[in-house]
Amino acid sequence: MTDYDYVSIDDLLSRLAGVKRTAPGKWIAKSPTRNERTASLSIRLTDDGRVLLHDFGGDEAADILAALGLNWVQLIPPHLRRKDAHAKPERQGFPCFDALRALSLDCIVVQIAANRILDGLPLMDTDIAHLQAASRRIEAALLAVGVRP
């Protein structure tokens, strides 16, 4: 396989761990850039065959592709490779439901921290670190679905 050979969505998904189909043309999976217990990588196949990737854990899509031994060119369907390279593609973001699903664990972290505060208990250093990481992922998810925090 060369750097220019097309990689189908099925081939891409076969390279990922923990893949779950969430809807037609939509999946979540574990990011290949880190060891994680819950899926944070959202994958979407657009109507014209393009693949969209968003990692709600914060890693760049290019880094995810590199971890899989792939590059962006390999995800461009052959029928789109001949189009005008300067044409602006239609923007298709990620549905809010995908963002919420990816943030489910972060919501629990925030809830636990809020309960500790309401109960008058101090937050430990590890609690604060988890809360800060959850906050970063929530902010990234808001941006991915088009909300400016």
mmCIF file of C-alpha atoms in Angstrom:
data_model
loop_
_atom_site.group_PDB
_atom_site.id
_atom_site.type_symbol
_atom_site.label_atom_id
_atom_site.label_comp_id
_atom_site.label_asym_id
_atom_site.label_seq_id
_atom_site.Cartn_x
_atom_site.Cartn_y
_atom_site.Cartn_z
ATOM 1 C CA MET A 1 0.000 0.000 0.000
ATOM 2 C CA THR A 2 1.322 3.425 -0.952
ATOM 3 C CA ASP A 3 0.659 6.770 0.697
ATOM 4 C CA TYR A 4 -1.915 7.466 -2.017
ATOM 5 C CA ASP A 5 -3.948 4.228 -1.966
ATOM 6 C CA TYR A 6 -7.560 4.711 -0.893
ATOM 7 C CA VAL A 7 -8.470 3.236 2.507
ATOM 8 C CA SER A 8 -12.160 2.364 2.838
ATOM 9 C CA ILE A 9 -14.186 3.046 5.964
ATOM 10 C CA ASP A 10 -14.224 -0.706 6.663
ATOM 11 C CA ASP A 11 -10.417 -0.840 6.511
ATOM 12 C CA LEU A 12 -10.151 2.207 8.766
ATOM 13 C CA LEU A 13 -12.564 0.733 11.322
ATOM 14 C CA SER A 14 -10.729 -2.615 11.278
ATOM 15 C CA ARG A 15 -7.589 -0.822 12.488
ATOM 16 C CA LEU A 16 -9.343 0.605 15.566
ATOM 17 C CA ALA A 17 -10.226 -0.995 18.917
ATOM 18 C CA GLY A 18 -13.588 -0.853 20.647
ATOM 19 C CA VAL A 19 -15.542 0.154 17.536
ATOM 20 C CA LYS A 20 -19.291 0.563 18.029
ATOM 21 C CA ARG A 21 -21.768 1.696 15.400
ATOM 22 C CA THR A 22 -23.933 4.492 16.820
ATOM 23 C CA ALA A 23 -26.039 5.207 13.736
ATOM 24 C CA PRO A 24 -25.844 4.667 9.976
ATOM 25 C CA GLY A 25 -22.466 6.044 8.880
ATOM 26 C CA LYS A 26 -21.392 6.854 12.452
ATOM 27 C CA TRP A 27 -19.113 5.014 14.878
ATOM 28 C CA ILE A 28 -17.184 5.552 18.085
ATOM 29 C CA ALA A 29 -13.910 3.845 18.947
ATOM 30 C CA LYS A 30 -10.985 3.993 21.324
ATOM 31 C CA SER A 31 -8.270 6.393 20.260
ATOM 32 C CA PRO A 32 -5.118 4.632 19.017
ATOM 33 C CA THR A 33 -2.975 7.456 20.414
ATOM 34 C CA ARG A 34 -3.455 6.489 24.065
ATOM 35 C CA ASN A 35 -4.633 3.682 26.313
ATOM 36 C CA GLU A 36 -8.224 4.504 27.216
ATOM 37 C CA ARG A 37 -11.098 2.562 28.717
ATOM 38 C CA THR A 38 -13.952 4.393 27.031
ATOM 39 C CA ALA A 39 -14.308 5.359 23.398
ATOM 40 C CA SER A 40 -13.613 9.034 22.676
ATOM 41 C CA LEU A 41 -13.001 8.914 18.923
ATOM 42 C CA SER A 42 -15.981 9.788 16.747
ATOM 43 C CA ILE A 43 -15.928 8.600 13.128
ATOM 44 C CA ARG A 44 -18.433 9.774 10.545
ATOM 45 C CA LEU A 45 -18.881 8.841 6.896
ATOM 46 C CA THR A 46 -20.424 11.715 4.920
ATOM 47 C CA ASP A 47 -22.889 11.285 2.082
ATOM 48 C CA ASP A 48 -20.152 11.872 -0.491
ATOM 49 C CA GLY A 49 -17.800 9.302 1.064
ATOM 50 C CA ARG A 50 -15.512 11.565 3.071
ATOM 51 C CA VAL A 51 -14.432 10.428 6.539
ATOM 52 C CA LEU A 52 -14.598 12.818 9.470
ATOM 53 C CA LEU A 53 -12.655 12.124 12.654
ATOM 54 C CA HIS A 54 -12.930 13.911 15.977
ATOM 55 C CA ASP A 55 -11.271 12.849 19.194
ATOM 56 C CA PHE A 56 -13.190 14.145 22.182
ATOM 57 C CA GLY A 57 -10.123 13.232 24.229
ATOM 58 C CA GLY A 58 -8.252 16.091 22.567
ATOM 59 C CA ASP A 59 -5.807 14.468 20.135
ATOM 60 C CA GLU A 60 -5.484 15.829 16.616
ATOM 61 C CA ALA A 61 -6.979 13.761 13.795
ATOM 62 C CA ALA A 62 -3.629 13.766 11.972
ATOM 63 C CA ASP A 63 -1.989 12.174 15.030
ATOM 64 C CA ILE A 64 -4.694 9.501 15.120
ATOM 65 C CA LEU A 65 -4.164 8.723 11.441
ATOM 66 C CA ALA A 66 -0.388 8.578 11.961
ATOM 67 C CA ALA A 67 -0.872 6.114 14.836
ATOM 68 C CA LEU A 68 -2.805 3.926 12.374
ATOM 69 C CA GLY A 69 -0.115 4.275 9.701
ATOM 70 C CA LEU A 70 -2.409 6.401 7.520
ATOM 71 C CA ASN A 71 -2.637 9.944 6.164
ATOM 72 C CA TRP A 72 -5.470 12.209 5.004
ATOM 73 C CA VAL A 73 -4.903 11.526 1.302
ATOM 74 C CA GLN A 74 -5.729 7.848 1.833
ATOM 75 C CA LEU A 75 -9.187 8.757 3.166
ATOM 76 C CA ILE A 76 -10.190 10.845 0.141
ATOM 77 C CA PRO A 77 -12.543 8.760 -2.009
ATOM 78 C CA PRO A 78 -11.328 8.333 -5.604
ATOM 79 C CA HIS A 79 -14.339 10.187 -7.033
ATOM 80 C CA LEU A 80 -13.377 13.305 -5.027
ATOM 81 C CA ARG A 81 -9.695 13.315 -5.918
ATOM 82 C CA ARG A 82 -10.332 14.819 -9.344
ATOM 83 C CA LYS A 83 -12.342 17.815 -8.136
ATOM 84 C CA ASP A 84 -10.994 21.326 -7.987
ATOM 85 C CA ALA A 85 -8.516 21.368 -5.124
ATOM 86 C CA HIS A 86 -9.490 24.950 -4.317
ATOM 87 C CA ALA A 87 -13.216 24.309 -3.923
ATOM 88 C CA LYS A 88 -14.379 24.848 -0.379
ATOM 89 C CA PRO A 89 -15.954 21.627 0.974
ATOM 90 C CA GLU A 90 -19.315 21.707 2.688
ATOM 91 C CA ARG A 91 -18.807 21.774 6.461
ATOM 92 C CA GLN A 92 -20.377 18.837 8.244
ATOM 93 C CA GLY A 93 -19.878 18.904 11.976
ATOM 94 C CA PHE A 94 -20.462 16.261 14.602
ATOM 95 C CA PRO A 95 -23.951 15.684 16.004
ATOM 96 C CA CYS A 96 -24.473 16.706 19.627
ATOM 97 C CA PHE A 97 -25.466 13.151 20.530
ATOM 98 C CA ASP A 98 -22.003 11.885 19.554
ATOM 99 C CA ALA A 99 -20.395 14.537 21.754
ATOM 100 C CA LEU A 100 -22.613 13.643 24.715
ATOM 101 C CA ARG A 101 -21.886 9.950 24.343
ATOM 102 C CA ALA A 102 -18.129 10.609 24.279
ATOM 103 C CA LEU A 103 -18.406 12.824 27.378
ATOM 104 C CA SER A 104 -20.424 10.463 29.556
ATOM 105 C CA LEU A 105 -17.503 9.651 31.872
ATOM 106 C CA ASP A 106 -16.539 13.327 32.111
ATOM 107 C CA CYS A 107 -20.080 14.186 33.224
ATOM 108 C CA ILE A 108 -19.731 11.670 36.054
ATOM 109 C CA VAL A 109 -16.405 13.250 37.095
ATOM 110 C CA VAL A 110 -18.058 16.685 37.243
ATOM 111 C CA GLN A 111 -21.020 15.278 39.167
ATOM 112 C CA ILE A 112 -18.783 13.603 41.771
ATOM 113 C CA ALA A 113 -16.757 16.798 42.242
ATOM 114 C CA ALA A 114 -19.919 18.891 42.598
ATOM 115 C CA ASN A 115 -21.320 16.482 45.203
ATOM 116 C CA ARG A 116 -18.086 16.633 47.214
ATOM 117 C CA ILE A 117 -18.183 20.426 47.186
ATOM 118 C CA LEU A 118 -21.876 20.505 48.169
ATOM 119 C CA ASP A 119 -21.117 18.095 51.024
ATOM 120 C CA GLY A 120 -18.376 20.446 52.248
ATOM 121 C CA LEU A 121 -15.597 17.979 51.414
ATOM 122 C CA PRO A 122 -12.321 19.182 49.906
ATOM 123 C CA LEU A 123 -11.211 18.108 46.444
ATOM 124 C CA MET A 124 -7.990 16.097 46.427
ATOM 125 C CA ASP A 125 -5.215 16.915 43.928
ATOM 126 C CA THR A 126 -6.200 13.912 41.810
ATOM 127 C CA ASP A 127 -9.852 15.062 41.848
ATOM 128 C CA ILE A 128 -8.780 18.485 40.610
ATOM 129 C CA ALA A 129 -6.621 16.956 37.857
ATOM 130 C CA HIS A 130 -9.535 14.766 36.681
ATOM 131 C CA LEU A 131 -11.885 17.748 36.807
ATOM 132 C CA GLN A 132 -9.492 19.905 34.760
ATOM 133 C CA ALA A 133 -9.107 17.164 32.126
ATOM 134 C CA ALA A 134 -12.894 16.736 31.960
ATOM 135 C CA SER A 135 -13.281 20.488 31.537
ATOM 136 C CA ARG A 136 -10.848 20.510 28.589
ATOM 137 C CA ARG A 137 -12.691 17.625 26.896
ATOM 138 C CA ILE A 138 -16.084 19.274 27.446
ATOM 139 C CA GLU A 139 -14.808 22.532 25.938
ATOM 140 C CA ALA A 140 -13.380 20.634 22.924
ATOM 141 C CA ALA A 141 -16.695 18.838 22.435
ATOM 142 C CA LEU A 142 -18.602 22.134 22.506
ATOM 143 C CA LEU A 143 -16.315 23.525 19.822
ATOM 144 C CA ALA A 144 -16.722 20.363 17.715
ATOM 145 C CA VAL A 145 -20.504 20.728 17.638
ATOM 146 C CA GLY A 146 -20.307 24.433 16.852
ATOM 147 C CA VAL A 147 -20.850 25.989 20.299
ATOM 148 C CA ARG A 148 -18.417 28.686 21.362
ATOM 149 C CA PRO A 149 -17.974 28.498 25.159
#
